[in-house]
Coordinates of C-alpha atoms and ligand atoms in Angstrom, one line a residue:
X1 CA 0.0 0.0 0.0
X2 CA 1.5 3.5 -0.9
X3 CA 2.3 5.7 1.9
X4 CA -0.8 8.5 2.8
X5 CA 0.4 12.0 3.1
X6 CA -0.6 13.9 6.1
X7 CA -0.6 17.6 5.5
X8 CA -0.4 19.4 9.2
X9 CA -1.6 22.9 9.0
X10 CA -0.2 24.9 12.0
X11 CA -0.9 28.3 13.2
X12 CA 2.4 28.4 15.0
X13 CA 5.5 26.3 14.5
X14 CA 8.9 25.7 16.4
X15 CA 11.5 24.0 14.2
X16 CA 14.0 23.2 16.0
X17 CA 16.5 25.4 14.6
X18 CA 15.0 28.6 13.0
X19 CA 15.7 31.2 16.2
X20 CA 11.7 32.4 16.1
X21 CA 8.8 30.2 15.8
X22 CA 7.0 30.8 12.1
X23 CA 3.3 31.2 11.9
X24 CA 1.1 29.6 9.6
X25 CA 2.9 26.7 7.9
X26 CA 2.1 23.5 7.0
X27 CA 4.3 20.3 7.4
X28 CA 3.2 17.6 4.8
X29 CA 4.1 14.2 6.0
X30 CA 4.2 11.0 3.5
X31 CA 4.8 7.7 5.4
X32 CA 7.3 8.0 8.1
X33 CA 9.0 11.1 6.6
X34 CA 8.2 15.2 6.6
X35 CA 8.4 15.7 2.7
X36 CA 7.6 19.8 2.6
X37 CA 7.1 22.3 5.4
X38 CA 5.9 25.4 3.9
X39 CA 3.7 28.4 4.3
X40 CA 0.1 27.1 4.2
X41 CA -0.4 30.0 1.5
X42 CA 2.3 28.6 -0.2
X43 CA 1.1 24.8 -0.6
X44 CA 0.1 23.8 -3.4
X45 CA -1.9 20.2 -2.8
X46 CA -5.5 20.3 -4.8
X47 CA -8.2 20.1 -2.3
X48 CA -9.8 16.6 -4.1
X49 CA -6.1 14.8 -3.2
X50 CA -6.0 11.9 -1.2
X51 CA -4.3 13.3 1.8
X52 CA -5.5 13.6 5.6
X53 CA -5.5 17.1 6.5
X54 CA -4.9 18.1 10.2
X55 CA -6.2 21.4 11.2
X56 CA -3.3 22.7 13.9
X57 CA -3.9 26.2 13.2
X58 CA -5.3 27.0 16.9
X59 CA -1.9 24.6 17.7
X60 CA 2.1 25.0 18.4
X61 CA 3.9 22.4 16.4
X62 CA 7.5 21.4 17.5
X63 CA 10.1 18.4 17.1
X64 CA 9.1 15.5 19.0
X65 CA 11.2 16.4 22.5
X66 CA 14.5 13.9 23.2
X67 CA 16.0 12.6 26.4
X68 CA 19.8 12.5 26.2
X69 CA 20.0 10.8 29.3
X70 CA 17.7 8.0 30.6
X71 CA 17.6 4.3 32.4
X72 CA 15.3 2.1 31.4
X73 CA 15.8 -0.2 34.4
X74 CA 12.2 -0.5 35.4
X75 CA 13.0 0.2 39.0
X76 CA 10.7 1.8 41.4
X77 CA 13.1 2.8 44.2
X78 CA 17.1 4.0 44.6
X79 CA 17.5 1.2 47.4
X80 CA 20.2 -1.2 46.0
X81 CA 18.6 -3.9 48.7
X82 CA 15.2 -3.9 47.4
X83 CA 16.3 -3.8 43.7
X84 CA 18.6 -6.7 43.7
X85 CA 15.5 -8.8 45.2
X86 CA 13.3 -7.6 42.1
X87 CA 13.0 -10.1 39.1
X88 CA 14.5 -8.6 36.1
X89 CA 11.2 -9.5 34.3
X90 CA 9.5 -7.6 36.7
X91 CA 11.6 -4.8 36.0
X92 CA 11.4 -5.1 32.4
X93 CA 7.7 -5.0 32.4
X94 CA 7.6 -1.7 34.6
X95 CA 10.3 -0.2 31.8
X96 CA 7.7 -1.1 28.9
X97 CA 5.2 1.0 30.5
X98 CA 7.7 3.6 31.2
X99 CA 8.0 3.5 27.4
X100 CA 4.3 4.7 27.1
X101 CA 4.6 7.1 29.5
X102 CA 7.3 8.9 27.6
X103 CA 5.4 8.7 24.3
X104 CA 2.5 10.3 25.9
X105 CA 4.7 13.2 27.6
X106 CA 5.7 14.0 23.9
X107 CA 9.1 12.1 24.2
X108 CA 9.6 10.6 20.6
X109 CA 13.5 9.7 21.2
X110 CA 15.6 8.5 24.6
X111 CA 19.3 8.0 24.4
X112 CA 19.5 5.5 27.4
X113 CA 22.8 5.3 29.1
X114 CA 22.9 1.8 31.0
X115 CA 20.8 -0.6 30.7
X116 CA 21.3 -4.1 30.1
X117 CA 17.6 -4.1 29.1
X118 CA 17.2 -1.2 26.6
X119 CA 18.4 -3.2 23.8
X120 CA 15.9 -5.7 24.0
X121 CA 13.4 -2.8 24.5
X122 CA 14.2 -1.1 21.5
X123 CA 13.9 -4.2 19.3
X124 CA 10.5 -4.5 20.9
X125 CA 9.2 -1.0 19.8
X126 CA 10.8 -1.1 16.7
X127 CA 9.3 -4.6 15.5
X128 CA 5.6 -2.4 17.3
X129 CA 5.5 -4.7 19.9
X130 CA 5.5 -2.7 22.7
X131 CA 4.6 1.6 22.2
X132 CA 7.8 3.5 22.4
X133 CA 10.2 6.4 21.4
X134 CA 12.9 5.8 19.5
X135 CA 15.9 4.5 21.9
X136 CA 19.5 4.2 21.4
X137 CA 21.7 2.5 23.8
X138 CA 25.2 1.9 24.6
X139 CA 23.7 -1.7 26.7
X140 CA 25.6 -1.2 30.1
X141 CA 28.7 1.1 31.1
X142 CA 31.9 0.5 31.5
X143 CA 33.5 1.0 34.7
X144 CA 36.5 0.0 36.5
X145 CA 37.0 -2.1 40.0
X146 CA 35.9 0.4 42.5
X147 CA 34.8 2.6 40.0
X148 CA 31.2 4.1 39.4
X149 CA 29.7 1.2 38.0
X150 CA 30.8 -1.3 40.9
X151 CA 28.5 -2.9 43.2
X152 CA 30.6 -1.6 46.4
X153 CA 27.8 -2.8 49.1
X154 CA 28.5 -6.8 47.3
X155 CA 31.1 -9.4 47.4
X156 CA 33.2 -8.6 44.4
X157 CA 32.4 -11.5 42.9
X158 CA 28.6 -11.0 43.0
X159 CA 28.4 -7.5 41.6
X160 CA 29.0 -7.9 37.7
X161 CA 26.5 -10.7 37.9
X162 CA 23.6 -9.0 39.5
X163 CA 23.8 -5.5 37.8
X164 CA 21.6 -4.4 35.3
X165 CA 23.7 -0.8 34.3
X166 CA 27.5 -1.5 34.4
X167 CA 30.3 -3.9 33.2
X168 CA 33.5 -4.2 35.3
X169 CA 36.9 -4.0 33.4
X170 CA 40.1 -3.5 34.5
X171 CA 43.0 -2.8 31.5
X172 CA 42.6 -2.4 28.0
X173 CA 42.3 -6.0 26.5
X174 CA 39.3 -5.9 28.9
X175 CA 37.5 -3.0 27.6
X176 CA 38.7 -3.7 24.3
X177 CA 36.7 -7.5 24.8
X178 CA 33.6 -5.4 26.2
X179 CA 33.1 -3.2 23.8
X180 CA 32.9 -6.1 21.0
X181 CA 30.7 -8.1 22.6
X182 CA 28.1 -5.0 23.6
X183 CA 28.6 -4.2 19.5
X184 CA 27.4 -7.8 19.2
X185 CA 24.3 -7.7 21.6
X186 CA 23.6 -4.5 20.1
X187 CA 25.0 -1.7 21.4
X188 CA 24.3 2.1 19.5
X189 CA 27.5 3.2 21.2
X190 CA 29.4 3.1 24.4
X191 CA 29.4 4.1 27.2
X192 CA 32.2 5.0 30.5
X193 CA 32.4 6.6 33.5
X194 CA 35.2 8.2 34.1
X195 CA 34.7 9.5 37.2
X196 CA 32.9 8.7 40.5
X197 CA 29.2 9.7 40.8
X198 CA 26.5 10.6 44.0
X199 CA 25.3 7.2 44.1
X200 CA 28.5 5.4 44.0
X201 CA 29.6 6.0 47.5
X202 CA 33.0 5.2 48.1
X203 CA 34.3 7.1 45.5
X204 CA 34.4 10.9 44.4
X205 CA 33.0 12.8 41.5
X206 CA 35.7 15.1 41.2
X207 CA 38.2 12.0 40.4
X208 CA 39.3 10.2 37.3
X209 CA 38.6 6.8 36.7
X210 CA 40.2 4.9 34.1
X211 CA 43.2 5.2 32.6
X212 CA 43.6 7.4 29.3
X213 CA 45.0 4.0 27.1
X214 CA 41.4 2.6 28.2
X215 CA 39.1 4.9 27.5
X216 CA 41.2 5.3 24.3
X217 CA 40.7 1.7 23.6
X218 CA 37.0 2.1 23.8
X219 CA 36.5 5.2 21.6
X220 CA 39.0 3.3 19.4
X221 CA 36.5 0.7 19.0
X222 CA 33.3 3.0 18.9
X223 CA 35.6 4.4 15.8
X224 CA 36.0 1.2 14.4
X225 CA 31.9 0.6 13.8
X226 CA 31.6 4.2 13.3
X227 CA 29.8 5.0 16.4
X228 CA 30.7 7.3 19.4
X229 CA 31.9 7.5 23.2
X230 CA 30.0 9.1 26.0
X231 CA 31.1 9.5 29.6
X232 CA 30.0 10.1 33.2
X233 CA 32.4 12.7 34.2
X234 CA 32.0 14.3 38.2
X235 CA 34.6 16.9 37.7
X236 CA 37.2 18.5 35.6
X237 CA 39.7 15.6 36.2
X238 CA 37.5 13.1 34.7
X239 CA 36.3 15.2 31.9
X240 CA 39.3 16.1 31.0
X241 CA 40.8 12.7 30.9
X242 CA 37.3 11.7 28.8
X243 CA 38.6 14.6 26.3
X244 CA 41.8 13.6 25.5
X245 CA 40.5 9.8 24.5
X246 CA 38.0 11.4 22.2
X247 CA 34.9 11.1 24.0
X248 CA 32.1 12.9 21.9
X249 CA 29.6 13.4 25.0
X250 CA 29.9 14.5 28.5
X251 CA 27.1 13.5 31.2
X252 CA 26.7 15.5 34.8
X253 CA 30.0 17.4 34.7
X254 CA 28.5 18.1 38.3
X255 CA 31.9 20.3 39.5
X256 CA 33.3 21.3 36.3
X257 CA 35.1 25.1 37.1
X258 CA 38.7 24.8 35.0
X259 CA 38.0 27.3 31.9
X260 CA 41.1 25.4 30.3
X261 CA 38.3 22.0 30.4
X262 CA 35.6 24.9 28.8
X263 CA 38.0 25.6 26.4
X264 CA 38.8 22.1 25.5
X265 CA 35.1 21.3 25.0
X266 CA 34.4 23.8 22.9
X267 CA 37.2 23.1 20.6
X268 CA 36.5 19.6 20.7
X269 CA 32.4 20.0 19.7
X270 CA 31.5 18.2 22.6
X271 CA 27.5 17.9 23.9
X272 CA 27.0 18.6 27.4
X273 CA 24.7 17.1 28.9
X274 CA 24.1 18.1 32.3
X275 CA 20.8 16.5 34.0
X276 CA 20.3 19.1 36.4
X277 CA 17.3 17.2 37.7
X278 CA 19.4 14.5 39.2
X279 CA 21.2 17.0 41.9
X280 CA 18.2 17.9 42.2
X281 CA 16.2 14.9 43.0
X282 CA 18.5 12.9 44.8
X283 CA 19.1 15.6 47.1
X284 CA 15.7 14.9 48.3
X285 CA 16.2 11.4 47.7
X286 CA 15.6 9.9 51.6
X287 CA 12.5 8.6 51.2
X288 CA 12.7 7.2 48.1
X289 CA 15.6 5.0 48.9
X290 CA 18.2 7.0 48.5
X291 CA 21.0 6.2 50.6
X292 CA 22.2 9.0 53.3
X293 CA 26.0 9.1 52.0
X294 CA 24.1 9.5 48.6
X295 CA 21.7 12.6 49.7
X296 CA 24.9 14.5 51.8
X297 CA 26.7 14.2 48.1
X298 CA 23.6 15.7 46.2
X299 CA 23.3 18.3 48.4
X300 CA 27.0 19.0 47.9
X301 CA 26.6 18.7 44.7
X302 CA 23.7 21.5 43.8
X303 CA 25.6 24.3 43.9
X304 CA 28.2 23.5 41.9
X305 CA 26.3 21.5 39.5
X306 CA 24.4 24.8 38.6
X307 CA 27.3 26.5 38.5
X308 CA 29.0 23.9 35.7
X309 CA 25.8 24.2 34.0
X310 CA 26.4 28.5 34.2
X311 CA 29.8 28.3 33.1
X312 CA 29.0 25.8 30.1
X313 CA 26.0 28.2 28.8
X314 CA 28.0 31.2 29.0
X315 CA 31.2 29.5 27.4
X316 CA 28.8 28.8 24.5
X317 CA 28.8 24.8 24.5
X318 CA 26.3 23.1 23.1
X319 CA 23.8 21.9 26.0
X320 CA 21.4 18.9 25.6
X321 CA 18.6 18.4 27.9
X322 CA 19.1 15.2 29.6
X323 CA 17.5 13.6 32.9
X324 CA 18.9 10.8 34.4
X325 CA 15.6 9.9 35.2
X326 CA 15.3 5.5 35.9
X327 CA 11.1 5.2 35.9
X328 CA 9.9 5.2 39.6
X329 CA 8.2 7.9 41.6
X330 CA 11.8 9.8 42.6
X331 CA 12.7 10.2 38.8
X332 CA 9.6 9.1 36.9
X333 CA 9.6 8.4 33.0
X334 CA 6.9 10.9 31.9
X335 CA 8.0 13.9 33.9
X336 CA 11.4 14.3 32.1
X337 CA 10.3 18.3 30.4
X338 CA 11.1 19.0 34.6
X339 CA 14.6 19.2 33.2
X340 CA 13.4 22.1 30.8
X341 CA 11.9 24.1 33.7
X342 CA 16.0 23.6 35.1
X343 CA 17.5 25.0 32.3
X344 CA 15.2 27.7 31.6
X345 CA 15.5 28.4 35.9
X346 CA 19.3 28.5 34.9
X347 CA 19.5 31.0 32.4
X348 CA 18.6 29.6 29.3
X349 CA 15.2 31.1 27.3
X350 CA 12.5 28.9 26.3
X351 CA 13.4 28.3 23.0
X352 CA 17.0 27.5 24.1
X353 CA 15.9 25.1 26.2
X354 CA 13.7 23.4 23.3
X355 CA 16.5 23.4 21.3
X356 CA 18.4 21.4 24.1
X357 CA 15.4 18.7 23.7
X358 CA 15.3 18.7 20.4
X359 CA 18.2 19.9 17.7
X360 CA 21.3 19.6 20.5
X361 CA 19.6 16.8 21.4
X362 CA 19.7 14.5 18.8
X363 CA 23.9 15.2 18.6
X364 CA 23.9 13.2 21.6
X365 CA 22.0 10.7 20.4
X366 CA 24.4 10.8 17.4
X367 CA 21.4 11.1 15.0
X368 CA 21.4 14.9 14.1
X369 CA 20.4 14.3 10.0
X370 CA 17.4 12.1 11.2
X371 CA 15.6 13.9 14.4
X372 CA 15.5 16.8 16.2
X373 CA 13.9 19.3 13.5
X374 CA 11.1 20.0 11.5
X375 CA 12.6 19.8 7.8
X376 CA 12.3 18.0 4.6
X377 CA 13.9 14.9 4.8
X378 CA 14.0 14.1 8.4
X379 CA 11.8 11.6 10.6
X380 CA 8.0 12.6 10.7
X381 CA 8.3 13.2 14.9
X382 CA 6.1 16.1 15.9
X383 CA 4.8 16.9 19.4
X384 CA 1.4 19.3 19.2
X385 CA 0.3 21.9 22.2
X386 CA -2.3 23.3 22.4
X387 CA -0.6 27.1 24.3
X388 CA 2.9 28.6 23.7
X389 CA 6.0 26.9 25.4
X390 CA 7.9 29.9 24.4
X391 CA 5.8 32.1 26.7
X392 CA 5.4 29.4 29.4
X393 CA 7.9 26.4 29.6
X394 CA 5.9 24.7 31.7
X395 CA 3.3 24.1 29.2
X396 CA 5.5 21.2 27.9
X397 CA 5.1 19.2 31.5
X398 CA 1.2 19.6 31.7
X399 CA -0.5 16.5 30.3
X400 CA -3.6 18.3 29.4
X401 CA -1.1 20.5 27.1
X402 CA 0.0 17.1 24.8
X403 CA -2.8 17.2 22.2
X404 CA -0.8 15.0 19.6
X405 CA 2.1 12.8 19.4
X406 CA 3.3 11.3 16.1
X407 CA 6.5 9.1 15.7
X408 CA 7.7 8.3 12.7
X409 CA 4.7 9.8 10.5
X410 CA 2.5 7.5 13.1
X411 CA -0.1 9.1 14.5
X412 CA 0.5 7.6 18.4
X413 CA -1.6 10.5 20.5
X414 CA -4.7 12.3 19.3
X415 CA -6.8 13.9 22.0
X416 CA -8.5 15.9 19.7
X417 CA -9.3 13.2 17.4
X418 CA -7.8 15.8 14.5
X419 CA -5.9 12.8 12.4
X420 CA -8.8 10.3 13.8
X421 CA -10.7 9.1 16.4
X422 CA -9.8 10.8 19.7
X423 CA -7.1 8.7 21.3
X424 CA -5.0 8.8 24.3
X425 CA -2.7 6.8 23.3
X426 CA -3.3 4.1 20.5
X427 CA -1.5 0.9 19.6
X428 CA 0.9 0.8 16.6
X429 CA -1.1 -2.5 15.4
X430 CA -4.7 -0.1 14.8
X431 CA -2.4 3.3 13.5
X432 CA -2.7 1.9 9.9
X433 CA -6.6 1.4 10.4
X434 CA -7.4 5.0 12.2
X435 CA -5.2 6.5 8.9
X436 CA -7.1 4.4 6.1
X437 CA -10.5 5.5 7.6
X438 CA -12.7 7.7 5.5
X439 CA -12.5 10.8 4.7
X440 CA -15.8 11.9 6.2
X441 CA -14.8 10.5 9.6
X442 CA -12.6 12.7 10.1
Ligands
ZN1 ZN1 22.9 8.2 34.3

């Protein structure tokens, strides 16, 4: 069956890279691709043509929004205890639902950055299984002994075997081994952490972890399949260490200060991705399982994590809007535009911040010709609201704001029941149907 074109008529639309939003332009969609986005004046599609048209023009149309920085570990609480007890089928069943959530917040890409699950989760939304954004994964992390990524509260010998976000390895025929085999269970790229983080608690943010002929060997290999490195990085010796192997991304930079490490960045085109809402969060953390050592290093953390973020915005590096949320009610899948309200709090103006969920965004997810703007040629992802994010950023975290959600030219929320019946949030298996109804239902 040919593809149907979908002509989206909107009175106001944020592209993703044009520096003011454009009124009255239409977006014509075919299949899963935008084909022509155009003033509506300007289109030139005879009425009689077989093509749904969707009537936005009371509507804001932007790029479906883009989490640089999730977990999709399907875990409700930060207690270690409680999670290791959990069944990993359990926790993969809470994820897939996590996956709805974010589709119907208007989330139409995650990167995730450690999960052992996310591969098989991605497979599952992509063959339209399960309903889902787009997710790219680097499987789990890479961390040393004692680093980031290790169990500390286990016996050593317990903690690569029961976790479901890191990979111990020690020395570069180690990582080197790694990296192959998460390349063969499907890795999108890798991932290290080259630095201590708040929930590892033995070790400090503000160190390095690793030594620079391993992280070298693992962006040497991410070369190799034409891929990229991204790195949990505390402080400015970890980040810098993460530069000089070729790193591409840098996650948290919680204490960076050293201008030289600004400098470096910059000259290096490195995304930043900051997750303010993770300071944030786990400062508060104590009832939600966080442990104490955990909550007196976010609350250390806040100040200078805000800073970091101050110095990177001003140094003009570009920012992506990332959460570090996991699912559960602490850091909940679904509430991840919080993060937008944080970078708009730190300085940044509404459309900045959108362009940190959307264009910047989809750097970090290495995918920058496919998502992240509304243009001909790119993937048919479109979030619809129904007041002005520009004038109000917290329009993007209301529910009742999310009037339509279409992934890959699939029409996956329709309040309105504009491209169809009205739909909260509708199967991929009945998309096909809604879209080959006739005319006059609509
Ligand atoms: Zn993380």
């Amino acid at each position: 069956m040919e593809d149907r074109t979908i002509v989206f008529a909107v009175g106001r639309l944020i592209d993703g890279r044009s520096p003011e939003p454009r009124p009255d332009v239409s977006v014509v969609v075919r299949g899963s691709r935008i084909i022509e986005v155009r003033p509506t004046e300007a289109l030139d599609i005879p009425e009689a043509s077989d093509c749904l048209r969707v009537d936005l023009t009371d509507r804001v149309l932007l790029p479906g929004l883009i989490d640089s920085h999730v977990h999709l570990w399907g875990e409700l609480t930060l207690d270690h205890f409680h999670n290791i007890g959990v069944p990993k089928e359990v926790k993969i069943l809470r994820a897939a639902r996590d996956l709805e959530s974010l589709i119907k917040a208007g989330f139409t890409s995650v990167r995730d950055c450690g999960s052992k699950f996310a591969v098989h989760l991605r497979t599952a939304v992509e063959e339209g299984t399960l309903l889902g954004p787009r997710i790219v994964t680097p499987y789990c992390w890479l961390s040393h002994t004692s680093g980031h990524g290790d169990l500390t509260f286990l016996p050593p010998e317990w903690a690569d075997v029961v976790s479901i976000k890191s990979r111990i390895v020690d020395g570069v025929d180690q990582c080197r081994k790694a990296c192959r085999e998460h390349f063969r269970i499907g890795a999108d790229f890798l991932k290290v952490v080259t630095s201590g983080g708040i929930m590892s608690e033995i070790v400090s943010a503000k160190e390095a972890q690793f030594t620079l002929d391993e992280v070298r060997t693992v962006v040497e290999e991410a070369d190799r399949v034409g891929t990229f490195v991204a790195s949990h990085a505390g402080g400015n010796a970890g980040v810098r260490l993460a530069l000089e192997a070729g790193v591409k991304t840098i996650e948290h930079g919680y204490f960076l200060d050293d201008p030289e490490v600004f400098e470096l960045m910059l000259e290096k085109r490195i995304v930043y991705v900051p997750t303010l809402c993770v300071s944030k969060k786990l400062a508060q953390g104590a009832a939600y399982g966080v442990g104490s050592i955990a909550v007196r290093k976010a609350q250390e953390t806040l100040g200078p994590h805000s800073r970091a973020f101050q110095l990177a915005r001003c140094a003009g590096i570009p920012i992506a809007m990332g959460t570090d949320f996991v699912g559960g009610p602490l850091l909940p899948h679904g509430e991840n535009a919080q993060e937008l309200e944080n970078l708009v709090e730190g300085g940044m103006t509404p459309m900045q911040a959108i362009m940190a969920a959307t264009r910047v965004a989809s750097m970090a997810l290495g995918l920058p010709d496919e998502i992240g703007t509304i243009q001909e040629g790119k993937s048919a992802d479109l979030l619809v609201v129904d007041d002005d994010p520009l004038g109000n950023i917290s329009v993007l975290t209301k529910k009742n704001h999310i009037r339509m959600v279409v992934k890959e030219g699939q029409v996956l929320v329709d309040k309105d029941g504009k491209a169809g019946a009205p739909c909260e949030i509708r199967s991929p298996f009945t998309v096909s149907a809604a879209a080959s109804a006739p005319a006059g239902a609509r």
